[in-house]
Short mmCIF file of N, CA and C in Angstrom, two decimals:
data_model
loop_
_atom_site.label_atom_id
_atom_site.label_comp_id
_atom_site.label_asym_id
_atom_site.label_seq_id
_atom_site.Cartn_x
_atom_site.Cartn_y
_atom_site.Cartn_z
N UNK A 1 5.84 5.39 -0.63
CA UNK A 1 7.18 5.04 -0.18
C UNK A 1 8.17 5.04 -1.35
N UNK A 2 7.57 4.34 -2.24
CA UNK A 2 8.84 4.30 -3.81
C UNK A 2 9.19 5.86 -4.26
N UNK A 3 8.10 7.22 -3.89
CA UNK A 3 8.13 8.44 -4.20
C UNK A 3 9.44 8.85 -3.27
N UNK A 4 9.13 8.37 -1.95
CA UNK A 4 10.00 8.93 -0.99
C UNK A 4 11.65 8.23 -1.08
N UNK A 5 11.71 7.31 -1.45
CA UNK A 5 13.31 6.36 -1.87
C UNK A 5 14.02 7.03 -2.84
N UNK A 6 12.53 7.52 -4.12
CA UNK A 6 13.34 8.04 -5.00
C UNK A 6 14.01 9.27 -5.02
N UNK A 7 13.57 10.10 -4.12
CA UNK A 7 13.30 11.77 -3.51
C UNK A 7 15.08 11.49 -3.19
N UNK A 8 15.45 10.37 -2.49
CA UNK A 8 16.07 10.14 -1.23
C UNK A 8 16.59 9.78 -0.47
N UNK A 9 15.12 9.03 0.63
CA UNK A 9 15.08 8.72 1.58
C UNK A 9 16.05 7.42 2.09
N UNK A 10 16.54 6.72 2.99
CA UNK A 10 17.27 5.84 2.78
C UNK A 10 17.12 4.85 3.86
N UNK A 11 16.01 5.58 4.75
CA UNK A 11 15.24 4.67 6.13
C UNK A 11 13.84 5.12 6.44
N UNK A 12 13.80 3.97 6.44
CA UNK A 12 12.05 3.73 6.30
C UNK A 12 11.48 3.11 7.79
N UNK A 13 10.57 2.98 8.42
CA UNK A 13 10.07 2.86 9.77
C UNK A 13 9.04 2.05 9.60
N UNK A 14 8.58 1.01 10.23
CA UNK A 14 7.37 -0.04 9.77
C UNK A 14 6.63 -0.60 11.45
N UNK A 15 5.51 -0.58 11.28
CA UNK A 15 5.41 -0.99 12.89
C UNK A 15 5.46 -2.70 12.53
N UNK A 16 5.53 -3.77 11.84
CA UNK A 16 5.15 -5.24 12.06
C UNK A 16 6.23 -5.18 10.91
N UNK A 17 6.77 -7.04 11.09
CA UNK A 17 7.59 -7.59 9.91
C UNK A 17 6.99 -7.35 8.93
N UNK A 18 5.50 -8.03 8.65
CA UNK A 18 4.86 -8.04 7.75
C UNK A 18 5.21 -7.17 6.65
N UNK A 19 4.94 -5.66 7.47
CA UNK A 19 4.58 -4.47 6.66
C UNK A 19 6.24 -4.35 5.95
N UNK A 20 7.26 -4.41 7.24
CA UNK A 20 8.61 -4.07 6.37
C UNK A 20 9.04 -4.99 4.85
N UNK A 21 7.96 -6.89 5.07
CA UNK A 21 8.89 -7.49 3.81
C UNK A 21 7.57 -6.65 2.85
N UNK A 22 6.44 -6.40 3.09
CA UNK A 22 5.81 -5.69 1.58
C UNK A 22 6.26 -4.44 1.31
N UNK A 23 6.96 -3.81 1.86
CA UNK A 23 8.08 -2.25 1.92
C UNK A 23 8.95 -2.83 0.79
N UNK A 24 9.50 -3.47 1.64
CA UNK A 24 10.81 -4.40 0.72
C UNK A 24 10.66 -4.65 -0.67
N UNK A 25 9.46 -5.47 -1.40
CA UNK A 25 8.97 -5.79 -2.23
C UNK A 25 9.01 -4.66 -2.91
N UNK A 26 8.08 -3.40 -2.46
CA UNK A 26 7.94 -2.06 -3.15
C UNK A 26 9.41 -1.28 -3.62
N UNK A 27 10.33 -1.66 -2.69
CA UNK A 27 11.34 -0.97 -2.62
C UNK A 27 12.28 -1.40 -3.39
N UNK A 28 12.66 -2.30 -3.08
CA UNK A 28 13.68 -3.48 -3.65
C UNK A 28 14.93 -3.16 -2.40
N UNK A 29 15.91 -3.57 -3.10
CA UNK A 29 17.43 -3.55 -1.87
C UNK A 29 17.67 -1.92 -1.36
N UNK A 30 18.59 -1.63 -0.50
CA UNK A 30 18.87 -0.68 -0.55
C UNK A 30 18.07 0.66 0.47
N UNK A 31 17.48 1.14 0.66
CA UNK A 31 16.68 1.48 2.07
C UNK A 31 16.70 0.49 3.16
N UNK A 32 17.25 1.06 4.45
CA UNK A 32 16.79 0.68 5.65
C UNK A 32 15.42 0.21 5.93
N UNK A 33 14.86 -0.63 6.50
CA UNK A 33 13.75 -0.62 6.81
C UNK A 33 13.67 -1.46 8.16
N UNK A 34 13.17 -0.15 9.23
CA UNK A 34 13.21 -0.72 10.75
C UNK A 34 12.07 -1.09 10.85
N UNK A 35 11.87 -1.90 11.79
CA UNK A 35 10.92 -2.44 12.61
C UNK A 35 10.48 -2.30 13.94
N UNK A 36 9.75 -1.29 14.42
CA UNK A 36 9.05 -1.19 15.29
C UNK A 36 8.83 -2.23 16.53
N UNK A 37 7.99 -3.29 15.81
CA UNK A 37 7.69 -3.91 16.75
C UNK A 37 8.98 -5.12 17.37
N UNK A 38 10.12 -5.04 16.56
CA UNK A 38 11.33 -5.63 17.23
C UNK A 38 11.47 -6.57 16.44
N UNK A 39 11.43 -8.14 17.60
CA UNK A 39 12.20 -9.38 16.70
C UNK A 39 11.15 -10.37 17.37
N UNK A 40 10.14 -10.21 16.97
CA UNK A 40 8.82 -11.19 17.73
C UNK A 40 8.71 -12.68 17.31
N UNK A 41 8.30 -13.37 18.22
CA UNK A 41 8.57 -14.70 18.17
C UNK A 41 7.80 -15.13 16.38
N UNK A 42 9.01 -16.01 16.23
CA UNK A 42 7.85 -16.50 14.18
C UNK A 42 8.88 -15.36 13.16
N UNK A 43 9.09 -14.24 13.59
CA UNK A 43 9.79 -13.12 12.42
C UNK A 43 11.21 -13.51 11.99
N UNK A 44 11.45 -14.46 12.43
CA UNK A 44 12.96 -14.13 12.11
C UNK A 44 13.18 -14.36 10.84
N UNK A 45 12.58 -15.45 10.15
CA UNK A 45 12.57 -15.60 8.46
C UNK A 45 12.14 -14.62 7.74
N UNK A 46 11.40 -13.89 8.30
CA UNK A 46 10.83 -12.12 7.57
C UNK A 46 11.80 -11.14 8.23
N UNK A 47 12.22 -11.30 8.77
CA UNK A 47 13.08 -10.44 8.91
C UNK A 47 14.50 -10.63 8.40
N UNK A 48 15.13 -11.55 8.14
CA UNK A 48 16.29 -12.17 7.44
C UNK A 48 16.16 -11.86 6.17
N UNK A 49 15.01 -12.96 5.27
CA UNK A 49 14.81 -12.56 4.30
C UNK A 49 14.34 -11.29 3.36
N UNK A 50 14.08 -10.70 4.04
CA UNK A 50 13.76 -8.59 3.64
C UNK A 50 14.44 -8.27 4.36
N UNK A 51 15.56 -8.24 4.67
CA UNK A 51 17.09 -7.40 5.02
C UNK A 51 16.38 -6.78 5.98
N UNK A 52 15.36 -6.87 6.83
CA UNK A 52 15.48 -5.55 7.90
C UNK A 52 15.35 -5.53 9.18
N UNK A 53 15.64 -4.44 9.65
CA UNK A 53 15.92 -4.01 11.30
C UNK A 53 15.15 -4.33 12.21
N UNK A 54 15.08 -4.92 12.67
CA UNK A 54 14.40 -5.13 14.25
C UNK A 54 14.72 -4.13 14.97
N UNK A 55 13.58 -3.08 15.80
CA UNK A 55 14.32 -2.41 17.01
C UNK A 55 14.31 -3.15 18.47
N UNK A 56 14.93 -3.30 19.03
CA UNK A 56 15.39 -4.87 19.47
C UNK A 56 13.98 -3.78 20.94
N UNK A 57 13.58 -4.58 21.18
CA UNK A 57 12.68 -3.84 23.32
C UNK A 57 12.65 -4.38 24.33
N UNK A 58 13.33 -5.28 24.21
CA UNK A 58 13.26 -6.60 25.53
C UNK A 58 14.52 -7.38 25.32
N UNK A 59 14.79 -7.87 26.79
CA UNK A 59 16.01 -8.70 26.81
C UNK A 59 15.62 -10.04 26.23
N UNK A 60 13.86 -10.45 26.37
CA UNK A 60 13.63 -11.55 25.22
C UNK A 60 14.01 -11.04 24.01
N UNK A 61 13.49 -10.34 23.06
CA UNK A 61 13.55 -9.85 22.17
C UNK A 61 15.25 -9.94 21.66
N UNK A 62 16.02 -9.30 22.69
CA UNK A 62 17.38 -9.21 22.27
C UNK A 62 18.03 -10.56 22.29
N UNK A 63 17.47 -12.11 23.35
CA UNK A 63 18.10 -13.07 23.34
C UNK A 63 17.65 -13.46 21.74
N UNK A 64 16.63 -13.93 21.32
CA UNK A 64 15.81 -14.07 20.21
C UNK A 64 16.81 -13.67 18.88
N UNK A 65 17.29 -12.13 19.37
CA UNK A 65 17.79 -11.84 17.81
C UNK A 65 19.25 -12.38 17.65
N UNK A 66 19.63 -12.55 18.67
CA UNK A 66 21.67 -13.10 18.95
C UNK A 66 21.04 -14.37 18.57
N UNK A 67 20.17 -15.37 19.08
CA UNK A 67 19.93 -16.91 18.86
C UNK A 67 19.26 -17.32 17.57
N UNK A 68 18.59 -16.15 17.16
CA UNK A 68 18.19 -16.51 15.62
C UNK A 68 18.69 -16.00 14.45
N UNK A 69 19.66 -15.15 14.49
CA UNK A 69 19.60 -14.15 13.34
C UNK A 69 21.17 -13.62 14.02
N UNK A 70 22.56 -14.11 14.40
CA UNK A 70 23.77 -13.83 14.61
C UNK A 70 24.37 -13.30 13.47
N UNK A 71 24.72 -12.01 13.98
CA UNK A 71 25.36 -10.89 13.07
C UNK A 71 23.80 -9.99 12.18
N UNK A 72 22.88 -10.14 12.72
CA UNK A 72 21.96 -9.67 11.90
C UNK A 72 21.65 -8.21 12.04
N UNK A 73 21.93 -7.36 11.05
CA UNK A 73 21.74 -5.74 11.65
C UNK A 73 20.68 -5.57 12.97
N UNK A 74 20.62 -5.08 13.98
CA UNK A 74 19.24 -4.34 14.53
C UNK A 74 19.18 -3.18 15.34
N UNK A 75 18.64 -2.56 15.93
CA UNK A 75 18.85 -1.06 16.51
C UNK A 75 17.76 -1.89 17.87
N UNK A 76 17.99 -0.63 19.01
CA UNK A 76 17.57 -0.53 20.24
C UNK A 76 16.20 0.22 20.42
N UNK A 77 15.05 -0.20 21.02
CA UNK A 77 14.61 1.00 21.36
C UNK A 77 14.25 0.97 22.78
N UNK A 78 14.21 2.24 23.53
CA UNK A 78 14.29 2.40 24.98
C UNK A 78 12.72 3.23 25.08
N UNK A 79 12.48 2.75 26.36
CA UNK A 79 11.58 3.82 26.88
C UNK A 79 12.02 4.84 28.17
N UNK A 80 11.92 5.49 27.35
CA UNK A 80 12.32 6.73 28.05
C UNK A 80 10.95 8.29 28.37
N UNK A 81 10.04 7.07 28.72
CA UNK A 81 8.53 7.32 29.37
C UNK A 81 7.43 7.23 29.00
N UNK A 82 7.44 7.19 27.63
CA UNK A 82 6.18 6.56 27.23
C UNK A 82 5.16 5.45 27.61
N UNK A 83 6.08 4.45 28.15
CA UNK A 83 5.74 3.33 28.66
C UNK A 83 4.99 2.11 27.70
N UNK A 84 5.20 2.08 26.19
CA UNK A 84 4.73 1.67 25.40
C UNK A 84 6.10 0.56 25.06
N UNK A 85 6.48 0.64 23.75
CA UNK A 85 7.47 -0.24 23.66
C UNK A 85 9.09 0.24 24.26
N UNK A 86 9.82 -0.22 24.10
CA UNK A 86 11.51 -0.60 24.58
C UNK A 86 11.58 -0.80 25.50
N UNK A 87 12.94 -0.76 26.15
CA UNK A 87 13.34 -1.19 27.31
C UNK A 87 13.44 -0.17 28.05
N UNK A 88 13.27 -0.29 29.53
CA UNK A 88 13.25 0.60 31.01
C UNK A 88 14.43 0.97 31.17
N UNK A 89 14.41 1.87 31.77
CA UNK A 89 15.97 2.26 32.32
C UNK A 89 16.68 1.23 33.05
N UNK A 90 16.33 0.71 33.64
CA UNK A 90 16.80 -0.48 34.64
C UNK A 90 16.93 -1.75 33.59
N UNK A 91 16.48 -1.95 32.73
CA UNK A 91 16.49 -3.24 31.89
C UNK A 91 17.64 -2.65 30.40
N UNK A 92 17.61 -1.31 30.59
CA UNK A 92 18.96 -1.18 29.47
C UNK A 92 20.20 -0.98 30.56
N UNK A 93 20.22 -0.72 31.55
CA UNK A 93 21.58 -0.50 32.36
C UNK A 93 22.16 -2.08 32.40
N UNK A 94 21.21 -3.01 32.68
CA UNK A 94 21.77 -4.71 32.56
C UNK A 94 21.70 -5.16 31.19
N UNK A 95 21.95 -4.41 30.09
CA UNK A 95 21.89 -5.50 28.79
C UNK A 95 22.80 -4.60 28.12
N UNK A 96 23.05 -3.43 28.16
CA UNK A 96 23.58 -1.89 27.59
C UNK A 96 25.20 -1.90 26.83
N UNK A 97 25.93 -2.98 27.65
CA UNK A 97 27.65 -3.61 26.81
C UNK A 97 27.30 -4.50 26.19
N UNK A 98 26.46 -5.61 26.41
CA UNK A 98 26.07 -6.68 26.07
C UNK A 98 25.55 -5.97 24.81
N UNK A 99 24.91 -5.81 24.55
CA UNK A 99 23.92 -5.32 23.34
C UNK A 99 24.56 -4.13 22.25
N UNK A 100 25.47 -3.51 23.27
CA UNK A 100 26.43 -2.27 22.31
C UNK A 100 27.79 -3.11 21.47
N UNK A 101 28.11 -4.21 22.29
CA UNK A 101 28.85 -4.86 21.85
C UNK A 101 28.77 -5.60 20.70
N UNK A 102 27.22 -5.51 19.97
CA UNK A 102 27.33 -6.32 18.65
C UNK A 102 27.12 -4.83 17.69
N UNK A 103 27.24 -3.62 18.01
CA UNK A 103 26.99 -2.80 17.13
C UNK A 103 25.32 -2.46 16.54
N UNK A 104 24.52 -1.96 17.24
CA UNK A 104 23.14 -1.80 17.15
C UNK A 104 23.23 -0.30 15.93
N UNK A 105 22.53 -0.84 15.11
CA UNK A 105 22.75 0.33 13.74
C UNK A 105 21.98 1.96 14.38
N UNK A 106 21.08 1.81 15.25
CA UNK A 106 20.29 2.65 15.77
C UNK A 106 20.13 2.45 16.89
N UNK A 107 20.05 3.42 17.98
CA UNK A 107 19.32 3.66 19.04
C UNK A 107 18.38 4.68 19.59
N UNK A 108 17.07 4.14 19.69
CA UNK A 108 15.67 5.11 19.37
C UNK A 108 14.99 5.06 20.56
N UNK A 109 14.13 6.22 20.52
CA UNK A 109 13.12 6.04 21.72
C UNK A 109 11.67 7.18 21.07
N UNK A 110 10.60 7.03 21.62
CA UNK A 110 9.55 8.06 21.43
C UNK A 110 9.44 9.09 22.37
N UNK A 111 8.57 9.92 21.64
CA UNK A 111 8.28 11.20 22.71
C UNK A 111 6.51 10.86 23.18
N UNK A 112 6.18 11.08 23.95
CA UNK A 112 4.82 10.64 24.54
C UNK A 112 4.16 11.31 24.40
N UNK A 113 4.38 12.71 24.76
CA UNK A 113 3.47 14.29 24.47
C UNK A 113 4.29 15.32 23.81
N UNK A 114 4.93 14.81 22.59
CA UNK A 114 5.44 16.02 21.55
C UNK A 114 4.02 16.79 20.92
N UNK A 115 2.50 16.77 20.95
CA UNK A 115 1.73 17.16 20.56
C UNK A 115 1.39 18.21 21.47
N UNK A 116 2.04 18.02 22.41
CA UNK A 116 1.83 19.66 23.43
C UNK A 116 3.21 20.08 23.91
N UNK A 117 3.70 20.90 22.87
CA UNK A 117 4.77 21.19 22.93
C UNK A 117 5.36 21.80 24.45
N UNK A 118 4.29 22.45 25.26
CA UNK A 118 4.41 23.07 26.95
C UNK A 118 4.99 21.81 27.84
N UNK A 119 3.97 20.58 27.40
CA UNK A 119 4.22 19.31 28.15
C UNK A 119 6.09 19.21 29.04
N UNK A 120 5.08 18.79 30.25
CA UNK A 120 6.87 18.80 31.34
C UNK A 120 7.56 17.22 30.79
N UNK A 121 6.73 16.59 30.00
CA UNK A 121 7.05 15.27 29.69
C UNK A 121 7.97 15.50 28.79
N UNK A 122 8.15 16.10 28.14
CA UNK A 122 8.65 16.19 26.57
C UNK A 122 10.06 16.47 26.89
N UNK A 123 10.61 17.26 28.08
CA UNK A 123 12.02 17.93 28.54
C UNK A 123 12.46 16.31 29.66
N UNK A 124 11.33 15.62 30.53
CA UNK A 124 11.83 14.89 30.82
C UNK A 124 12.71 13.60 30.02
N UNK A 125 11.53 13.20 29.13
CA UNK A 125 11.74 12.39 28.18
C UNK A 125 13.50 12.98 27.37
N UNK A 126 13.82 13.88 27.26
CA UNK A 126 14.86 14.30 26.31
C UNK A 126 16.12 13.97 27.60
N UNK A 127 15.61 14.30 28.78
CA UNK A 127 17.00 14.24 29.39
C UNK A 127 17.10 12.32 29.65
N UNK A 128 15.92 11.89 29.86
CA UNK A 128 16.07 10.47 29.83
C UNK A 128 17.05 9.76 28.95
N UNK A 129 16.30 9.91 27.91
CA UNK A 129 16.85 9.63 26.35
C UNK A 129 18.57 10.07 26.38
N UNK A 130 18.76 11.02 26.64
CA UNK A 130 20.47 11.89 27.00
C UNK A 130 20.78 10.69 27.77
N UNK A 131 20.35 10.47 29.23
CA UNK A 131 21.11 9.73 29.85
C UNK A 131 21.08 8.31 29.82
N UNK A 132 20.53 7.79 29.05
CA UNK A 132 20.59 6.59 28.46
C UNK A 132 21.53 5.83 27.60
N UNK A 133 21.28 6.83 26.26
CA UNK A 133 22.27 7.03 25.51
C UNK A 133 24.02 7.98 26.14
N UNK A 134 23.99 8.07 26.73
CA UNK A 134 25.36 8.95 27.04
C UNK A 134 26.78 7.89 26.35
N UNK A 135 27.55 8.50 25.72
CA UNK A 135 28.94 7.79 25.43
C UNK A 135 28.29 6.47 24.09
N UNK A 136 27.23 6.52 23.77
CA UNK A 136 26.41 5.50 22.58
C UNK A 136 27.87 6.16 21.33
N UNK A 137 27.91 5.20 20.63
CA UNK A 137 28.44 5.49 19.15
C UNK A 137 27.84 5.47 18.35
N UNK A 138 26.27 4.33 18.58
CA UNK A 138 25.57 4.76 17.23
C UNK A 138 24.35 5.39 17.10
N UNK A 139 24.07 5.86 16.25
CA UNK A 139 23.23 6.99 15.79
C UNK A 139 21.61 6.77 16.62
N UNK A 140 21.31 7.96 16.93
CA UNK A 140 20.39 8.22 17.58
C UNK A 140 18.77 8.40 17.21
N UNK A 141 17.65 8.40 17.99
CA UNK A 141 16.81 8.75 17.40
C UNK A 141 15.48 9.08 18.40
N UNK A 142 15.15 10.07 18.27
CA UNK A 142 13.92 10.42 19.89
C UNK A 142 12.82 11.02 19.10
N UNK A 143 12.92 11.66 17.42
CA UNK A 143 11.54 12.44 17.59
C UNK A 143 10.89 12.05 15.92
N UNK A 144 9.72 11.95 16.18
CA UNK A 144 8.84 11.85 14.82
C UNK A 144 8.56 13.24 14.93
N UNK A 145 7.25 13.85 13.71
CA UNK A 145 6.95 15.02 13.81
C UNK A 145 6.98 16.02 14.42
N UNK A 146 6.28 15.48 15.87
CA UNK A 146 5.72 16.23 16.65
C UNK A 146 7.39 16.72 17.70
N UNK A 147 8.35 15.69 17.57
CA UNK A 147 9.69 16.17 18.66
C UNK A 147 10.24 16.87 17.23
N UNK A 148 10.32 16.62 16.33
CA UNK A 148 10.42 17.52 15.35
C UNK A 148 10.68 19.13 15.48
N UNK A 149 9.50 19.15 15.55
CA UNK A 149 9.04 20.61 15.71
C UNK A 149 8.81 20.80 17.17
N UNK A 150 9.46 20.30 18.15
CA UNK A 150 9.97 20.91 19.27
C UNK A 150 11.46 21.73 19.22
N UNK A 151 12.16 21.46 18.30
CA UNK A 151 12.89 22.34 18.08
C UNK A 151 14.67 21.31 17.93
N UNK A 152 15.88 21.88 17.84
CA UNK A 152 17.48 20.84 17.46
C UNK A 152 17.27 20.26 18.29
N UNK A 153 16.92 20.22 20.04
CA UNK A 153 17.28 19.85 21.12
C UNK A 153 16.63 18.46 21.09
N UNK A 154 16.22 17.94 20.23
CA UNK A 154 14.97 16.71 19.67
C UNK A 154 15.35 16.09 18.51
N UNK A 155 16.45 16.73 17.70
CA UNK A 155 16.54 16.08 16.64
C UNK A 155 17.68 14.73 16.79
N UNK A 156 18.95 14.52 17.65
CA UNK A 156 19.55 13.93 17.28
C UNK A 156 20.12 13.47 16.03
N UNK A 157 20.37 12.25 15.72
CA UNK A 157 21.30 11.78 14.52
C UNK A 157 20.02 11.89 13.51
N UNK A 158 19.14 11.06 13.91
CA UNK A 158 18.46 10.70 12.69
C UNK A 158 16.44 11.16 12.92
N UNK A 159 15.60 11.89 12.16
CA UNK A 159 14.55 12.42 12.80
C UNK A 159 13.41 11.42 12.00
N UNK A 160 11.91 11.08 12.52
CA UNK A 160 11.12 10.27 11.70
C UNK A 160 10.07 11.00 11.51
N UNK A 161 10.13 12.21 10.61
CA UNK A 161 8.83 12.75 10.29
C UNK A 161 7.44 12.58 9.95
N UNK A 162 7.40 10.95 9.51
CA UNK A 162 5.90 10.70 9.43
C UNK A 162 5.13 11.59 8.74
N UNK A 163 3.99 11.55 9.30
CA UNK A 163 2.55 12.60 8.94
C UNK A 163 3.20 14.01 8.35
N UNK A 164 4.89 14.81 8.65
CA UNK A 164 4.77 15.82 8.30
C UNK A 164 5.69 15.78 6.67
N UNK A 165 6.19 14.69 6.60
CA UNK A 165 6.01 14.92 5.33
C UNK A 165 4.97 15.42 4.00
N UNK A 166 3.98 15.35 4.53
CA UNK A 166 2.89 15.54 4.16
C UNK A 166 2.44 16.90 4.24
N UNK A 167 3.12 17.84 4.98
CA UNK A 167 2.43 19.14 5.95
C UNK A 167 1.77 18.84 7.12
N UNK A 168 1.33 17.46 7.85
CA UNK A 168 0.82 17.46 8.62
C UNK A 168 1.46 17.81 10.09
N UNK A 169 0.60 18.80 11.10
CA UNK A 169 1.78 19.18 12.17
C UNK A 169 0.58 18.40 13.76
N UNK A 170 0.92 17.83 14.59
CA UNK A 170 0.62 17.31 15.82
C UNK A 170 -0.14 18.63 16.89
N UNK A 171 0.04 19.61 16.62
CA UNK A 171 -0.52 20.81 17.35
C UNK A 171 -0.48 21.57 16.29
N UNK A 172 -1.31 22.98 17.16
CA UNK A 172 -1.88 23.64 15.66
C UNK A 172 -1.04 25.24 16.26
N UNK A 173 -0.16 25.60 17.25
CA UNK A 173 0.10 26.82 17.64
C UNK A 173 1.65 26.52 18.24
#
């Protein structure tokens, strides 16, 4: 990570608080560093104190970060089919002013089957993600490697390459 800051980089991706305050440590000020798993009950002192992002996935999650941590940077993440973390379409249409209204630094979602680039999931997921986000001001985010290399229509504002920094690619054709 200190290779990649210095290269650079200026946002960093962490799945647990934990991992973002020992990022932090490595890093010092200055890189982004989101959080995956959001704003989970116990984090808010790790997350305050190592400056970093919660991607907010639940309307708990989002009461949590307004009641513990007011004015505290955090970004969104939606599911837009994966069915793993963020919020449902129906649970961002009721929180969506509410939540845009404090300025969310990011708004992200995953791709479920970017490893088979044919996948009918991968075109659904993109128009989801589109209509979710529609009229958003802040910066976007739908693909690690594998939406990557599905091609612009995947990249949005901001892309999380992961594994391919490395050369590593999610399919082999």
């Amino acid at each position: 990570a200190t290779a990649l800051a210095e290269a650079g980089a200026r946002q960093f991706f962490v799945a647990l608080a934990e991992e973002g305050v020992a990022l932090r440590q490595a890093l010092g000020e200055g890189p982004v560093i989101n959080v995956f798993s959001g704003h989970m009950a116990g984090d808010a002192e790790a997350i305050a104190g190592a400056a970093l992002t919660p991607m907010i996935n639940s309307t708990e999650q989002l009461l949590r970060q307004f009641e513990t941590l007011p004015g505290h940077g955090f970004g969104i993440q939606l599911d837009s089919g994966m069915n793993r973390l963020g919020m449902e379409p129906a649970e961002w249409a009721a929180l969506r002013d509410i939540a845009l209204s404090q300025g969310p630094s990011l708004i992200m979602s995953h791709l479920a089957c970017s490893d088979a680039p044919d996948h009918g999931m991968n075109d659904a997921q993109l128009r989801s993600f589109r209509e979710m986000t529609e009229g958003v001001d802040a910066p976007r985010s739908l693909s690690a490697t594998g939406g990557i290399l599905l091609g612009s229509d995947y990249h949005f504002d901001v892309t999380r390459p992961g594994i391919g920094l490395y050369g590593g690619r999610p399919f082999t054709d």
